[in-house]
Amino acid sequence: MAAISGGKTYHHGDLRNALIGAAVDLACEGGPERVVLREAARRVGVSPTAAYRHFEGRCELLAAVRDHARRALADSMERAAARVPGADDPALAAEARLAAVCRGYVAFAVEQPGLYRSAFGAPRTAPGDGDHGAEGGTAEVRAFTLLTDALGAVAATARPPRASRPAADAAAWSAVHGLSLLLLEGPLRRLPAQRRDDVVDSTLAMVVSGTRNP
Amino acid sequence: MAAISGGKTYHHGDLRNALIGAAVDLACEGGPERVVLREAARRVGVSPTAAYRHFEGRCELLAAVRDHARRALADSMERAAARVPGADDPALAAEARLAAVCRGYVAFAVEQPGLYRSAFGAPRTAPGDGDHGAEGGTAEVRAFTLLTDALGAVAATARPPRASRPAADAAAWSAVHGLSLLLLEGPLRRLPAQRRDDVVDSTLAMVVSGTRNP
DNA sequence: CCCGGAATGTTCATGCGGTCAACATCGGGC
DNA sequence: GCCCGATGTTGACCGCATGAACATTCCGGG
């Protein structure tokens, strides 16, 4: 059995998930650099090296955290989008949804800084190790899919139907991602909440405007 | 004397700068996380703890690297701006300069990834230490000033002269910063060079468009 | 010209983290 | 009921940040 038996046995039963949980907590508390094998093991009440039975090493644990963080980010975006009331004008509705999705993105970054910072970034621990994990192209990041779809919907309703948006998706993503990081660890951190809203609004305006106009 | 005497004396003569130099090299090679006191000391040919006579600790060394990186970034932007030919139409000239400044920004990030990544980010080493160093507001980052000025020039030549750009500067900065990071360590890394240019163009178009339109 | 303190480096020691190898224990399949 | 493989544990090694005590050098009085 792999259940949660009360008494602590020699074998944990679900160490892998327990470690991931602890690692996620660590990431929430202090970002990816805080995710430390020994500490995660300590929290689970297991010896420092037990993790190696379930992960290649720290990198792989971080990768698990990263996946969790990406899922959580996408969830935040979907929740934000779900809250926007429908509109009659499809164009307006599309724009509202785009804005909501973006807000959900930034909101997650601001509310879960540690987790957000763990969501991206190549596995960069050893100096000369490319990432051997998966991560094919830009896909597989649901957050990106959500953004792209919302963007596509706006473009589809544009007055002169836009034909090619060569890389407009990436541009929009750049904006929200950059904004998030500037707010989190960049020079925009420690910005009074109200000014922060201004900045967010400005950026979203830029994104929407850039989507609507050629 | 504090010069570069040939024979190695007990006293180095200019250890501080030598260490900064080594640290900058390290940052170039592997980003901020590669900046390690012991390695820098090793490269300079000095004992591991000698650095403590010149820096509080690793954080302060990193701060020195960060300042260097920011200067280099701003230089890259200025160089890029200096290369754009003048135009007759002041509005077009302003837009061209804005684009050039942004390109200089992204170019630096792509050409000097390690250094670029060292240029921002709060000094985050110990879990619970806010940064005690300076870093007042958003100022003092010459790169930001360059961007803001270029942006202001575009806004000034806009057909309906824009009155308030509440935080449009930050929006533009978000775009270039986010783009840089996505290209560097985000899902846009390992993008073929040509597609990369598309993405850059798209983003700049969004920035300019957002500046021109309400 | 000589001396003593202040700078600047060095050595030694502590503690944390990643990772490996050898050993212990448990859980099932035969 | 026994044996093997999966899962944990101990112990050890190495690199790094950092602090304390000691060594060397420089420089400004006297």
XYZ file of C-alpha atoms in Angstrom, chain B:
214
model
C 52.062 52.767 -4.587
C 48.961 51.078 -5.768
C 50.141 50.322 -9.237
C 50.589 47.072 -11.075
C 54.036 46.091 -9.963
C 55.276 42.998 -11.703
C 56.576 40.887 -8.835
C 53.839 39.458 -6.658
C 54.095 41.113 -3.291
C 52.280 40.163 -0.142
C 49.994 43.100 -0.691
C 48.213 42.967 -3.984
C 47.894 46.682 -4.533
C 44.481 46.765 -6.178
C 42.676 43.718 -4.952
C 39.243 45.290 -4.888
C 39.215 46.106 -8.569
C 40.932 42.866 -9.446
C 38.215 40.952 -7.634
C 35.487 42.907 -9.338
C 37.106 42.156 -12.646
C 37.233 38.465 -11.925
C 33.659 38.541 -10.671
C 32.509 40.250 -13.848
C 34.244 37.567 -15.864
C 32.458 34.948 -13.847
C 29.137 36.674 -14.374
C 29.793 36.737 -18.107
C 30.504 33.045 -18.078
C 27.595 31.873 -16.012
C 25.451 34.647 -14.694
C 25.128 35.876 -11.142
C 24.950 32.430 -9.583
C 28.377 31.749 -10.985
C 29.843 34.685 -9.103
C 31.571 32.981 -6.236
C 33.956 34.587 -3.800
C 36.402 31.733 -3.657
C 36.664 31.397 -7.402
C 37.196 35.105 -7.891
C 39.925 35.029 -5.261
C 41.481 32.006 -6.920
C 41.605 33.758 -10.257
C 43.261 36.751 -8.772
C 45.707 34.471 -7.036
C 44.817 35.346 -3.517
C 43.532 33.434 -0.512
C 39.813 32.631 -0.327
C 39.035 35.040 2.462
C 41.069 37.986 1.284
C 37.977 39.421 -0.342
C 36.490 40.144 3.049
C 38.956 43.006 3.432
C 37.167 44.749 0.585
C 33.607 43.461 0.604
C 31.098 42.660 3.298
C 30.566 39.375 1.631
C 29.414 37.830 -1.566
C 26.396 40.117 -1.809
C 28.493 43.202 -2.028
C 30.672 41.708 -4.702
C 27.564 40.875 -6.649
C 26.374 44.416 -6.229
C 29.581 45.642 -7.801
C 29.039 43.302 -10.713
C 25.478 44.507 -10.999
C 26.558 48.113 -11.307
C 29.067 47.216 -13.946
C 26.438 45.264 -15.844
C 23.988 48.139 -15.752
C 26.560 50.501 -17.096
C 27.396 48.088 -19.888
C 23.724 47.707 -20.727
C 23.207 51.437 -20.950
C 26.302 51.709 -23.125
C 24.887 49.140 -25.486
C 21.680 51.126 -25.765
C 23.512 54.352 -26.420
C 25.676 52.774 -29.043
C 22.617 51.392 -30.788
C 20.911 54.772 -30.680
C 23.991 56.536 -31.981
C 23.971 54.371 -35.079
C 20.511 55.375 -36.310
C 20.647 57.945 -39.102
C 18.774 61.169 -38.510
C 15.400 61.654 -40.173
C 13.637 64.761 -41.417
C 10.387 64.071 -39.673
C 10.998 64.508 -35.957
C 8.240 62.058 -35.152
C 9.848 59.385 -37.260
C 13.240 60.207 -35.823
C 11.926 59.810 -32.328
C 10.373 56.475 -33.158
C 13.531 55.287 -34.798
C 15.518 56.226 -31.756
C 13.095 54.493 -29.449
C 13.315 51.335 -31.500
C 17.084 51.542 -31.565
C 17.299 51.976 -27.827
C 15.102 48.943 -27.325
C 17.119 46.927 -29.778
C 20.258 47.868 -27.960
C 18.678 46.604 -24.790
C 17.679 43.253 -26.187
C 20.925 42.931 -28.089
C 22.884 43.318 -24.898
C 20.772 40.714 -23.196
C 21.303 38.263 -26.019
C 24.996 38.941 -26.475
C 25.899 39.110 -22.798
C 23.375 36.844 -21.138
C 25.318 36.321 -17.963
C 26.030 39.960 -17.480
C 22.490 40.937 -18.344
C 21.073 38.527 -15.833
C 23.360 40.039 -13.253
C 22.094 43.533 -13.916
C 18.773 43.207 -12.155
C 17.265 41.185 -9.420
C 17.289 42.085 -5.788
C 20.264 40.799 -3.859
C 18.635 37.548 -2.950
C 21.044 35.265 -1.199
C 20.054 34.783 2.409
C 16.402 33.902 2.913
C 15.290 36.770 5.074
C 17.474 39.732 4.229
C 15.890 42.628 2.477
C 18.437 44.576 0.510
C 20.206 47.015 2.711
C 22.118 48.639 -0.113
C 20.958 51.781 -1.872
C 18.582 51.428 -4.853
C 16.054 54.123 -4.109
C 13.290 54.055 -6.672
C 13.296 53.303 -10.333
C 15.913 55.935 -10.990
C 19.661 55.489 -11.055
C 19.345 52.870 -13.719
C 20.669 54.712 -16.694
C 19.155 52.134 -18.992
C 15.753 53.098 -17.730
C 16.462 56.770 -18.174
C 17.438 56.200 -21.782
C 14.260 54.299 -22.423
C 12.105 56.877 -20.688
C 13.660 59.730 -22.617
C 13.229 58.009 -25.947
C 9.663 57.237 -25.058
C 9.042 60.806 -24.010
C 10.370 62.075 -27.315
C 7.958 59.875 -29.213
C 5.044 60.949 -27.084
C 5.985 64.594 -27.558
C 5.723 64.291 -31.319
C 2.457 62.402 -31.269
C -0.300 63.951 -33.360
C -2.582 64.638 -30.437
C 0.137 65.609 -27.973
C -0.186 63.092 -25.198
C -0.612 64.682 -21.838
C -0.096 62.045 -19.203
C 1.721 58.811 -19.718
C 0.993 57.527 -16.243
C 3.270 54.580 -16.359
C 3.806 53.986 -20.014
C 7.532 53.961 -19.378
C 7.215 50.982 -17.142
C 5.068 49.253 -19.722
C 7.717 49.668 -22.367
C 10.401 48.554 -20.035
C 8.350 45.535 -19.116
C 8.153 44.578 -22.737
C 11.859 44.724 -23.460
C 12.817 43.189 -20.163
C 10.342 40.361 -20.480
C 11.344 39.752 -24.052
C 14.976 39.580 -23.061
C 14.339 37.093 -20.323
C 12.068 34.909 -22.397
C 14.759 34.791 -25.047
C 17.475 34.115 -22.525
C 16.121 31.671 -20.080
C 12.463 31.406 -20.893
C 10.630 29.284 -23.395
C 11.852 31.461 -26.265
C 15.458 30.493 -25.838
C 16.706 28.159 -28.556
C 14.572 30.015 -31.074
C 16.091 30.143 -34.555
C 17.682 33.514 -35.141
C 15.233 34.537 -37.805
C 12.149 33.811 -35.743
C 13.831 35.672 -32.976
C 14.002 38.792 -35.074
C 10.304 38.456 -35.771
C 9.600 38.332 -32.103
C 11.752 41.352 -31.418
C 10.084 43.286 -34.214
C 6.649 42.361 -32.964
C 7.448 43.502 -29.503
C 8.930 46.782 -30.622
C 5.898 47.371 -32.790
C 3.733 46.840 -29.752
C 5.785 49.284 -27.733
C 5.734 51.977 -30.372
C 2.080 51.440 -31.097
C 1.261 51.599 -27.433
C 3.154 54.841 -27.159
C 1.470 56.425 -30.111
C -2.096 55.415 -29.425
C -4.235 56.071 -26.401
